[in-house]
mmCIF file of C-alpha atoms in Angstrom:
data_model
loop_
_atom_site.group_PDB
_atom_site.id
_atom_site.type_symbol
_atom_site.label_atom_id
_atom_site.label_comp_id
_atom_site.label_asym_id
_atom_site.label_seq_id
_atom_site.Cartn_x
_atom_site.Cartn_y
_atom_site.Cartn_z
ATOM 1 C CA MET A 15 0.000 0.000 0.000
ATOM 2 C CA GLU A 16 0.915 3.691 -0.062
ATOM 3 C CA LEU A 17 0.935 6.375 2.632
ATOM 4 C CA TYR A 18 -0.165 9.995 2.318
ATOM 5 C CA VAL A 19 0.768 12.437 5.110
ATOM 6 C CA HIS A 20 -1.013 15.804 5.213
ATOM 7 C CA ILE A 21 0.684 18.938 6.541
ATOM 8 C CA PRO A 22 -2.001 21.656 6.352
ATOM 9 C CA PHE A 23 0.196 24.647 7.116
ATOM 10 C CA CYS A 24 1.347 27.308 4.653
ATOM 11 C CA VAL A 25 2.904 30.748 4.828
ATOM 12 C CA LYS A 26 -0.085 32.373 3.123
ATOM 13 C CA LYS A 27 -3.181 31.017 1.418
ATOM 14 C CA CYS A 28 -2.997 31.440 -2.370
ATOM 15 C CA ALA A 29 -5.905 33.159 -4.114
ATOM 16 C CA TYR A 30 -6.881 30.060 -6.142
ATOM 17 C CA CYS A 31 -6.366 27.392 -3.462
ATOM 18 C CA ASP A 32 -9.244 25.341 -2.064
ATOM 19 C CA PHE A 33 -7.044 22.718 -0.357
ATOM 20 C CA LEU A 34 -7.259 22.130 3.389
ATOM 21 C CA SER A 35 -4.461 24.554 4.269
ATOM 22 C CA PHE A 36 -3.901 27.688 6.357
ATOM 23 C CA PRO A 37 -1.163 29.646 8.186
ATOM 24 C CA GLN A 38 -0.407 28.751 11.824
ATOM 25 C CA GLY A 39 2.303 29.582 14.354
ATOM 26 C CA GLU A 40 5.025 27.230 15.567
ATOM 27 C CA GLU A 41 3.190 26.228 18.756
ATOM 28 C CA ILE A 42 0.208 24.843 16.819
ATOM 29 C CA GLN A 43 2.529 23.298 14.238
ATOM 30 C CA ARG A 44 4.397 21.438 16.973
ATOM 31 C CA ARG A 45 1.176 20.218 18.597
ATOM 32 C CA TYR A 46 0.035 18.994 15.197
ATOM 33 C CA VAL A 47 3.240 17.033 14.586
ATOM 34 C CA GLU A 48 2.907 15.369 17.990
ATOM 35 C CA LYS A 49 -0.746 14.455 17.310
ATOM 36 C CA LEU A 50 0.167 13.205 13.849
ATOM 37 C CA MET A 51 2.829 10.894 15.308
ATOM 38 C CA GLU A 52 0.281 9.658 17.846
ATOM 39 C CA GLU A 53 -2.066 8.890 14.944
ATOM 40 C CA ILE A 54 0.691 7.076 13.044
ATOM 41 C CA ARG A 55 1.468 4.834 16.009
ATOM 42 C CA THR A 56 -2.242 4.135 16.600
ATOM 43 C CA VAL A 57 -3.475 3.329 13.085
ATOM 44 C CA SER A 58 -0.407 1.356 11.995
ATOM 45 C CA ALA A 59 -1.216 -1.475 14.416
ATOM 46 C CA GLY A 60 -2.897 -3.640 11.785
ATOM 47 C CA PHE A 61 -0.414 -2.878 9.010
ATOM 48 C CA HIS A 62 3.045 -3.573 10.457
ATOM 49 C CA ASP A 63 3.714 -6.305 7.892
ATOM 50 C CA THR A 64 2.117 -4.613 4.880
ATOM 51 C CA PRO A 65 4.844 -3.369 2.511
ATOM 52 C CA VAL A 66 4.633 0.374 1.842
ATOM 53 C CA SER A 67 5.800 1.195 -1.679
ATOM 54 C CA SER A 68 5.544 4.994 -1.517
ATOM 55 C CA VAL A 69 5.055 7.870 0.902
ATOM 56 C CA PHE A 70 3.837 11.312 -0.169
ATOM 57 C CA VAL A 71 3.933 14.306 2.198
ATOM 58 C CA GLY A 72 1.586 16.986 0.879
ATOM 59 C CA GLY A 73 -0.221 20.059 2.031
ATOM 60 C CA GLY A 74 -0.319 22.952 2.485
ATOM 61 C CA THR A 75 3.398 23.482 2.376
ATOM 62 C CA PRO A 76 5.182 20.713 4.305
ATOM 63 C CA SER A 77 8.481 22.581 4.001
ATOM 64 C CA VAL A 78 7.245 25.302 6.394
ATOM 65 C CA LEU A 79 7.779 22.860 9.268
ATOM 66 C CA LYS A 80 11.073 22.823 11.116
ATOM 67 C CA ALA A 81 13.253 20.221 9.426
ATOM 68 C CA ARG A 82 13.900 18.332 12.654
ATOM 69 C CA TRP A 83 10.151 17.838 13.055
ATOM 70 C CA MET A 84 10.012 16.294 9.587
ATOM 71 C CA LYS A 85 12.856 13.979 10.605
ATOM 72 C CA GLU A 86 10.887 12.969 13.732
ATOM 73 C CA LEU A 87 7.844 12.245 11.573
ATOM 74 C CA PHE A 88 9.809 9.954 9.287
ATOM 75 C CA ASP A 89 11.482 8.187 12.201
ATOM 76 C CA CYS A 90 7.973 7.529 13.535
ATOM 77 C CA LEU A 91 6.704 6.345 10.131
ATOM 78 C CA ARG A 92 9.584 3.910 9.692
ATOM 79 C CA ALA A 93 9.146 2.549 13.222
ATOM 80 C CA SER A 94 5.411 2.038 12.647
ATOM 81 C CA PHE A 95 5.112 0.878 9.022
ATOM 82 C CA HIS A 96 7.118 -1.499 6.852
ATOM 83 C CA ILE A 97 8.459 1.036 4.339
ATOM 84 C CA GLU A 98 10.360 -0.748 1.589
ATOM 85 C CA GLU A 99 13.987 0.189 1.013
ATOM 86 C CA THR A 100 13.188 1.067 -2.601
ATOM 87 C CA ALA A 101 10.102 3.134 -1.722
ATOM 88 C CA GLU A 102 9.512 6.462 -3.434
ATOM 89 C CA ILE A 103 9.427 9.098 -0.673
ATOM 90 C CA SER A 104 8.060 12.428 -1.946
ATOM 91 C CA MET A 105 7.534 15.761 -0.260
ATOM 92 C CA GLU A 106 5.968 18.958 -1.560
ATOM 93 C CA ALA A 107 7.969 22.150 -1.071
ATOM 94 C CA ASN A 108 7.424 25.793 -1.925
ATOM 95 C CA PRO A 109 10.285 27.829 -3.363
ATOM 96 C CA GLY A 110 11.806 30.090 -0.733
ATOM 97 C CA THR A 111 10.908 27.775 2.173
ATOM 98 C CA VAL A 112 13.955 25.481 1.948
ATOM 99 C CA ASP A 113 17.645 26.017 2.659
ATOM 100 C CA ARG A 114 20.794 23.876 2.687
ATOM 101 C CA GLU A 115 20.247 22.625 6.226
ATOM 102 C CA LYS A 116 16.607 21.692 5.651
ATOM 103 C CA LEU A 117 17.476 19.837 2.470
ATOM 104 C CA ARG A 118 20.296 17.980 4.208
ATOM 105 C CA ILE A 119 17.910 16.814 6.935
ATOM 106 C CA TYR A 120 15.285 15.787 4.354
ATOM 107 C CA ARG A 121 17.867 13.572 2.686
ATOM 108 C CA GLU A 122 18.846 12.168 6.080
ATOM 109 C CA ALA A 123 15.173 11.407 6.753
ATOM 110 C CA GLY A 124 15.042 9.324 3.563
ATOM 111 C CA ILE A 125 13.092 11.737 1.343
ATOM 112 C CA ASN A 126 14.226 11.015 -2.215
ATOM 113 C CA ARG A 127 11.815 13.090 -4.317
ATOM 114 C CA LEU A 128 10.861 16.763 -4.011
ATOM 115 C CA SER A 129 7.925 18.438 -5.736
ATOM 116 C CA PHE A 130 8.316 22.213 -6.122
ATOM 117 C CA GLY A 131 5.205 24.324 -6.638
ATOM 118 C CA LEU A 132 6.494 26.867 -9.156
ATOM 119 C CA GLN A 133 3.263 27.486 -11.164
ATOM 120 C CA SER A 134 4.816 30.225 -13.339
ATOM 121 C CA ALA A 135 8.203 31.696 -14.291
ATOM 122 C CA ASP A 136 6.597 35.133 -14.665
ATOM 123 C CA ASN A 137 6.712 37.187 -11.468
ATOM 124 C CA ARG A 138 3.607 39.174 -12.471
ATOM 125 C CA GLU A 139 1.619 35.959 -12.859
ATOM 126 C CA LEU A 140 2.945 34.672 -9.535
ATOM 127 C CA LYS A 141 1.799 37.864 -7.833
ATOM 128 C CA ALA A 142 -1.669 37.523 -9.366
ATOM 129 C CA LEU A 143 -1.876 33.985 -7.953
ATOM 130 C CA GLY A 144 -0.899 35.192 -4.478
ATOM 131 C CA ARG A 145 2.265 33.073 -4.453
ATOM 132 C CA ILE A 146 4.886 33.981 -1.831
ATOM 133 C CA HIS A 147 7.931 33.425 -4.070
ATOM 134 C CA THR A 148 9.548 34.767 -7.206
ATOM 135 C CA TRP A 149 11.068 32.961 -10.190
ATOM 136 C CA GLU A 150 14.515 33.860 -8.839
ATOM 137 C CA GLU A 151 13.721 32.277 -5.453
ATOM 138 C CA PHE A 152 12.558 29.136 -7.218
ATOM 139 C CA LEU A 153 15.852 28.956 -9.142
ATOM 140 C CA GLU A 154 17.783 29.158 -5.885
ATOM 141 C CA SER A 155 15.656 26.465 -4.208
ATOM 142 C CA PHE A 156 16.004 24.194 -7.241
ATOM 143 C CA ARG A 157 19.784 24.697 -7.302
ATOM 144 C CA LEU A 158 20.098 23.947 -3.588
ATOM 145 C CA ALA A 159 18.046 20.758 -4.001
ATOM 146 C CA ARG A 160 20.385 19.534 -6.729
ATOM 147 C CA GLU A 161 23.423 20.376 -4.596
ATOM 148 C CA ALA A 162 21.870 18.431 -1.707
ATOM 149 C CA GLY A 163 21.778 15.331 -3.921
ATOM 150 C CA PHE A 164 18.133 15.196 -5.021
ATOM 151 C CA SER A 165 18.050 13.395 -8.361
ATOM 152 C CA ASN A 166 14.256 13.191 -8.638
ATOM 153 C CA LEU A 167 12.591 16.602 -8.810
ATOM 154 C CA ASN A 168 9.109 17.561 -9.966
ATOM 155 C CA VAL A 169 7.976 21.052 -10.907
ATOM 156 C CA ASP A 170 4.273 21.983 -10.783
ATOM 157 C CA LEU A 171 3.131 24.467 -13.432
ATOM 158 C CA MET A 172 -0.247 26.082 -14.012
ATOM 159 C CA SER A 173 -1.684 27.475 -17.244
ATOM 160 C CA ALA A 174 -4.692 29.706 -18.094
ATOM 161 C CA LEU A 175 -3.724 32.192 -15.374
ATOM 162 C CA PRO A 176 -4.938 35.808 -15.051
ATOM 163 C CA GLY A 177 -3.062 37.935 -17.570
ATOM 164 C CA GLN A 178 -1.251 34.943 -19.059
ATOM 165 C CA THR A 179 -0.705 34.659 -22.804
ATOM 166 C CA VAL A 180 0.282 31.653 -24.899
ATOM 167 C CA GLU A 181 3.727 33.227 -25.239
ATOM 168 C CA SER A 182 4.251 33.740 -21.493
ATOM 169 C CA TRP A 183 3.087 30.159 -20.838
ATOM 170 C CA MET A 184 5.566 28.813 -23.389
ATOM 171 C CA ASP A 185 8.285 30.917 -21.756
ATOM 172 C CA THR A 186 7.488 29.247 -18.422
ATOM 173 C CA LEU A 187 7.619 25.811 -20.037
ATOM 174 C CA LYS A 188 10.952 26.531 -21.747
ATOM 175 C CA LYS A 189 12.606 27.964 -18.643
ATOM 176 C CA THR A 190 11.436 24.967 -16.608
ATOM 177 C CA ALA A 191 12.526 22.361 -19.161
ATOM 178 C CA ASP A 192 15.931 24.072 -19.444
ATOM 179 C CA LEU A 193 16.509 23.130 -15.785
ATOM 180 C CA ASP A 194 15.987 19.460 -16.696
ATOM 181 C CA PRO A 195 13.724 18.295 -13.842
ATOM 182 C CA GLU A 196 12.805 14.624 -13.951
ATOM 183 C CA HIS A 197 9.067 15.338 -13.855
ATOM 184 C CA ILE A 198 6.729 18.184 -14.834
ATOM 185 C CA SER A 199 3.073 18.477 -13.831
ATOM 186 C CA ALA A 200 1.249 20.955 -16.072
ATOM 187 C CA TYR A 201 -2.294 21.735 -14.945
ATOM 188 C CA SER A 202 -4.835 24.246 -16.155
ATOM 189 C CA LEU A 203 -6.216 26.628 -13.540
ATOM 190 C CA ILE A 204 -9.594 25.566 -12.158
ATOM 191 C CA ILE A 205 -11.573 28.282 -10.393
ATOM 192 C CA GLU A 206 -12.967 26.697 -7.244
ATOM 193 C CA GLU A 207 -15.963 27.983 -5.319
ATOM 194 C CA GLY A 208 -15.042 29.532 -1.975
ATOM 195 C CA THR A 209 -11.715 30.974 -3.147
ATOM 196 C CA PRO A 210 -10.832 34.645 -3.789
ATOM 197 C CA PHE A 211 -10.509 33.735 -7.468
ATOM 198 C CA PHE A 212 -14.126 32.609 -7.526
ATOM 199 C CA GLU A 213 -15.136 35.942 -6.019
ATOM 200 C CA ALA A 214 -13.172 37.724 -8.751
ATOM 201 C CA TYR A 215 -13.939 35.570 -11.767
ATOM 202 C CA GLY A 216 -16.861 33.300 -10.916
ATOM 203 C CA ASN A 217 -17.551 30.694 -13.554
ATOM 204 C CA GLY A 218 -16.700 33.033 -16.423
ATOM 205 C CA ARG A 219 -13.346 33.953 -17.886
ATOM 206 C CA GLY A 220 -12.994 37.244 -16.048
ATOM 207 C CA ASP A 221 -13.862 39.735 -18.798
ATOM 208 C CA GLY A 222 -10.676 39.118 -20.743
ATOM 209 C CA ILE A 223 -8.369 38.884 -17.718
ATOM 210 C CA LEU A 224 -8.251 35.106 -18.011
ATOM 211 C CA PRO A 225 -7.232 33.500 -21.326
ATOM 212 C CA ASP A 226 -10.181 32.529 -23.512
ATOM 213 C CA GLU A 227 -10.969 28.942 -24.441
ATOM 214 C CA ASP A 228 -9.022 29.097 -27.708
ATOM 215 C CA ALA A 229 -5.891 30.324 -25.936
ATOM 216 C CA GLU A 230 -6.279 27.721 -23.207
ATOM 217 C CA ARG A 231 -6.663 24.978 -25.810
ATOM 218 C CA GLU A 232 -3.550 26.208 -27.643
ATOM 219 C CA MET A 233 -1.574 26.152 -24.382
ATOM 220 C CA TYR A 234 -2.671 22.573 -23.838
ATOM 221 C CA HIS A 235 -1.648 21.380 -27.311
ATOM 222 C CA ARG A 236 1.647 23.232 -27.361
ATOM 223 C CA THR A 237 2.535 21.855 -23.917
ATOM 224 C CA ARG A 238 2.178 18.301 -25.178
ATOM 225 C CA GLU A 239 4.263 18.896 -28.296
ATOM 226 C CA PHE A 240 6.942 21.005 -26.627
ATOM 227 C CA LEU A 241 7.589 18.619 -23.753
ATOM 228 C CA LYS A 242 7.611 15.658 -26.124
ATOM 229 C CA ASP A 243 10.315 17.382 -28.169
ATOM 230 C CA ARG A 244 12.280 17.966 -24.958
ATOM 231 C CA GLY A 245 12.251 14.268 -24.055
ATOM 232 C CA TYR A 246 9.359 14.179 -21.572
ATOM 233 C CA GLU A 247 6.855 11.361 -21.970
ATOM 234 C CA ARG A 248 3.247 12.150 -21.214
ATOM 235 C CA TYR A 249 1.884 9.345 -19.051
ATOM 236 C CA GLU A 250 -1.254 10.993 -17.656
ATOM 237 C CA ILE A 251 -3.493 13.829 -18.837
ATOM 238 C CA SER A 252 -1.453 16.497 -17.006
ATOM 239 C CA ASN A 253 1.807 14.725 -16.124
ATOM 240 C CA TYR A 254 5.086 14.336 -18.020
ATOM 241 C CA ALA A 255 8.279 12.553 -17.021
ATOM 242 C CA ARG A 256 11.663 11.431 -18.204
ATOM 243 C CA PRO A 257 11.483 7.721 -19.091
ATOM 244 C CA GLY A 258 11.225 5.692 -15.880
ATOM 245 C CA MET A 259 10.689 8.750 -13.650
ATOM 246 C CA GLU A 260 6.892 8.716 -13.486
ATOM 247 C CA CYS A 261 5.475 9.490 -10.026
ATOM 248 C CA ARG A 262 4.957 6.020 -8.579
ATOM 249 C CA HIS A 263 2.714 7.319 -5.805
ATOM 250 C CA ASN A 264 0.252 8.938 -8.204
ATOM 251 C CA LEU A 265 0.342 5.894 -10.475
ATOM 252 C CA GLY A 266 -0.785 3.929 -7.436
ATOM 253 C CA TYR A 267 -3.817 6.206 -7.024
ATOM 254 C CA TRP A 268 -4.697 5.813 -10.696
ATOM 255 C CA THR A 269 -4.358 2.012 -10.729
ATOM 256 C CA GLY A 270 -6.272 1.151 -7.556
ATOM 257 C CA VAL A 271 -3.449 0.591 -5.044
ATOM 258 C CA SER A 272 -4.587 0.910 -1.409
ATOM 259 C CA TYR A 273 -3.471 4.055 0.404
ATOM 260 C CA PHE A 274 -3.652 5.226 3.997
ATOM 261 C CA GLY A 275 -4.096 8.947 4.672
ATOM 262 C CA LEU A 276 -2.580 10.396 7.830
ATOM 263 C CA GLY A 277 -3.236 13.837 9.249
ATOM 264 C CA LEU A 278 -5.955 16.466 9.126
ATOM 265 C CA GLY A 279 -8.660 15.685 6.541
ATOM 266 C CA ALA A 280 -6.577 12.975 4.860
ATOM 267 C CA SER A 281 -8.476 10.397 2.793
ATOM 268 C CA SER A 282 -7.836 6.642 2.747
ATOM 269 C CA TYR A 283 -8.757 3.693 0.564
ATOM 270 C CA VAL A 284 -7.999 0.394 2.260
ATOM 271 C CA ASN A 285 -9.403 -3.068 1.551
ATOM 272 C CA GLY A 286 -12.292 -1.705 -0.480
ATOM 273 C CA CYS A 287 -13.228 0.848 2.184
ATOM 274 C CA ARG A 288 -12.980 4.610 1.729
ATOM 275 C CA PHE A 289 -12.890 7.003 4.687
ATOM 276 C CA CYS A 290 -11.325 10.281 5.808
ATOM 277 C CA ASN A 291 -10.009 12.036 8.897
ATOM 278 C CA GLU A 292 -11.424 14.941 10.871
ATOM 279 C CA ARG A 293 -11.112 18.269 8.961
ATOM 280 C CA ASP A 294 -11.416 20.648 11.928
ATOM 281 C CA LEU A 295 -7.964 21.339 13.401
ATOM 282 C CA GLY A 296 -9.226 22.029 16.922
ATOM 283 C CA ILE A 297 -11.167 18.753 17.034
ATOM 284 C CA TYR A 298 -8.278 16.823 15.465
ATOM 285 C CA LEU A 299 -5.807 18.086 18.063
ATOM 286 C CA GLY A 300 -8.120 17.332 20.968
ATOM 287 C CA GLU A 301 -9.461 13.874 20.193
ATOM 288 C CA LYS A 302 -8.110 10.362 20.249
ATOM 289 C CA PRO A 303 -6.639 9.561 16.816
ATOM 290 C CA GLY A 304 -7.954 6.887 14.496
ATOM 291 C CA LYS A 305 -11.592 7.945 14.115
ATOM 292 C CA ARG A 306 -12.916 7.266 10.600
ATOM 293 C CA LEU A 307 -15.370 9.713 9.056
ATOM 294 C CA ASP A 308 -17.574 9.311 5.973
ATOM 295 C CA GLN A 309 -16.775 5.613 5.841
ATOM 296 C CA GLU A 310 -17.984 3.922 2.666
ATOM 297 C CA ILE A 311 -17.682 0.272 1.667
ATOM 298 C CA LEU A 312 -17.286 0.198 -2.087
ATOM 299 C CA THR A 313 -19.406 -2.274 -4.013
ATOM 300 C CA LYS A 314 -17.951 -4.337 -6.832
ATOM 301 C CA LYS A 315 -19.672 -1.976 -9.269
ATOM 302 C CA ASP A 316 -18.032 1.022 -7.550
ATOM 303 C CA MET A 317 -14.583 -0.553 -7.820
ATOM 304 C CA GLU A 318 -15.104 -1.496 -11.456
ATOM 305 C CA GLU A 319 -16.175 2.032 -12.328
ATOM 306 C CA GLU A 320 -13.254 3.591 -10.480
ATOM 307 C CA PHE A 321 -10.687 1.243 -12.016
ATOM 308 C CA PHE A 322 -11.960 1.945 -15.520
ATOM 309 C CA TYR A 323 -12.740 5.653 -15.086
ATOM 310 C CA VAL A 324 -9.460 6.597 -13.403
ATOM 311 C CA GLY A 325 -7.440 4.274 -15.640
ATOM 312 C CA LEU A 326 -8.537 6.263 -18.680
ATOM 313 C CA ARG A 327 -6.573 9.247 -17.326
ATOM 314 C CA LEU A 328 -3.399 7.309 -18.065
ATOM 315 C CA VAL A 329 -1.910 7.479 -21.547
ATOM 316 C CA GLN A 330 -1.430 3.697 -21.465
ATOM 317 C CA GLY A 331 -5.130 3.274 -20.687
ATOM 318 C CA VAL A 332 -6.907 0.347 -19.049
ATOM 319 C CA SER A 333 -5.726 -3.256 -19.329
ATOM 320 C CA LEU A 334 -8.726 -5.399 -20.263
ATOM 321 C CA LYS A 335 -6.925 -8.492 -18.956
ATOM 322 C CA GLU A 336 -6.257 -6.886 -15.581
ATOM 323 C CA PHE A 337 -9.877 -5.720 -15.369
ATOM 324 C CA GLU A 338 -11.093 -9.285 -15.957
ATOM 325 C CA GLU A 339 -8.590 -10.761 -13.485
ATOM 326 C CA ARG A 340 -9.665 -8.302 -10.787
ATOM 327 C CA PHE A 341 -13.400 -8.459 -11.221
ATOM 328 C CA GLY A 342 -14.117 -11.733 -13.029
ATOM 329 C CA GLU A 343 -15.967 -9.948 -15.832
ATOM 330 C CA ARG A 344 -15.062 -8.491 -19.194
ATOM 331 C CA VAL A 345 -15.212 -4.733 -19.728
ATOM 332 C CA GLN A 346 -17.329 -5.377 -22.835
ATOM 333 C CA ASP A 347 -19.964 -7.139 -20.730
ATOM 334 C CA VAL A 348 -19.946 -4.631 -17.866
ATOM 335 C CA TYR A 349 -20.213 -1.598 -20.170
ATOM 336 C CA PRO A 350 -21.856 -2.910 -23.337
ATOM 337 C CA GLY A 351 -21.417 -0.660 -26.330
ATOM 338 C CA LEU A 352 -19.320 1.951 -24.507
ATOM 339 C CA MET A 353 -15.965 1.022 -26.024
ATOM 340 C CA GLU A 354 -17.404 0.772 -29.512
ATOM 341 C CA ARG A 355 -19.123 4.175 -29.176
ATOM 342 C CA LEU A 356 -15.970 5.953 -27.980
ATOM 343 C CA GLU A 357 -13.908 4.272 -30.718
ATOM 344 C CA LYS A 358 -16.409 5.339 -33.377
ATOM 345 C CA GLU A 359 -16.189 8.929 -32.149
ATOM 346 C CA GLY A 360 -12.394 8.819 -32.327
ATOM 347 C CA ALA A 361 -12.082 9.406 -28.584
ATOM 348 C CA ALA A 362 -10.519 6.042 -27.725
ATOM 349 C CA VAL A 363 -8.829 3.032 -29.286
ATOM 350 C CA LEU A 364 -8.311 -0.619 -28.350
ATOM 351 C CA SER A 365 -4.711 -1.682 -28.945
ATOM 352 C CA ASP A 366 -2.570 -4.528 -27.535
ATOM 353 C CA GLY A 367 -5.220 -5.428 -24.989
ATOM 354 C CA ARG A 368 -5.490 -1.902 -23.596
ATOM 355 C CA PHE A 369 -8.326 0.569 -24.036
ATOM 356 C CA ARG A 370 -6.978 4.105 -24.045
ATOM 357 C CA LEU A 371 -7.992 7.602 -24.978
ATOM 358 C CA THR A 372 -6.625 9.086 -28.186
ATOM 359 C CA ASP A 373 -5.080 12.565 -28.217
ATOM 360 C CA TYR A 374 -8.526 13.830 -29.168
ATOM 361 C CA GLY A 375 -10.040 11.819 -26.317
ATOM 362 C CA MET A 376 -7.570 13.361 -23.887
ATOM 363 C CA ASP A 377 -8.525 16.812 -25.192
ATOM 364 C CA VAL A 378 -12.214 16.170 -24.492
ATOM 365 C CA SER A 379 -11.677 13.942 -21.453
ATOM 366 C CA ASN A 380 -14.381 15.704 -19.431
ATOM 367 C CA TYR A 381 -16.906 14.805 -22.116
ATOM 368 C CA VAL A 382 -15.599 11.221 -22.279
ATOM 369 C CA MET A 383 -15.907 10.808 -18.513
ATOM 370 C CA ALA A 384 -19.460 12.211 -18.587
ATOM 371 C CA GLU A 385 -20.283 9.757 -21.367
ATOM 372 C CA PHE A 386 -18.893 6.930 -19.278
ATOM 373 C CA LEU A 387 -20.739 7.904 -16.108
#
């Protein structure tokens, strides 16, 4: 199985962010780390012998914590779970929140993959997003990570931003690729209800402030072609990697591997059961750890749908053989006519025993998913 560890703290909430994250002082941060370690020791009781293939520390901005606290967390994780020696251990970090000493301690803790949230190489676009860093601060953080010995780095980028043009987006892509990270995640901005961006732009495109649909579509197509030319293989709708450097943790999510979520609001999927943790920080800090909220036992139909639906996000698509081995039924019998209809529309193709979306299907993936559901 996989482990996800949530650190909800950040320096400042970004204008587009709807994640469970917020600023807090060191006293609350320390109390949270102690409660999180208590949770780890409590919930790991039934999983001591289950091999853990990946750990992902997300947020928030995990790198705002004192480095020694992160080391304590990983010492606790390794004492409580059977983390494989070859496990992928990822941590999210914001530019400007790491230094040489922090990075040295991360390496000592066993973290072997960092994911930097850059979003844009244009300082004006970063300011519009409410990011706390500049392009120059990102360059310094990236350089320090390389010097510390990190050989697996991801950079998160975001397109269709306020004031962004196709040219400025391509400049961000080029500057990022020139640094030669092992992995690039390139997402399009989604305006979420409850964020300052929703207040400003609502469901529209912001009266010309946000790129229009044609510009957004051009950004999408040019991203795919540019990164392909630079040696990055697209393996999921929004993710590109050097050969063999795909994010193993995310691949686990997309292929139905069990995962245990630890920390405030973290979600889990274990033995066909989905549940989540308390989302209120005050309640989380004050109660006995291990309580499961919104617990749902997935039916066979639920698991079939999820395996097929999520698998279509991957460029390699869904293995029909694996589907049949897992569920004892053929995809063609479970979803009669669906594959044929999507093939006829040019949205998908069956090849070498795998059903996958075409480039066109990836472009209209929201429509394809609606058709499936």
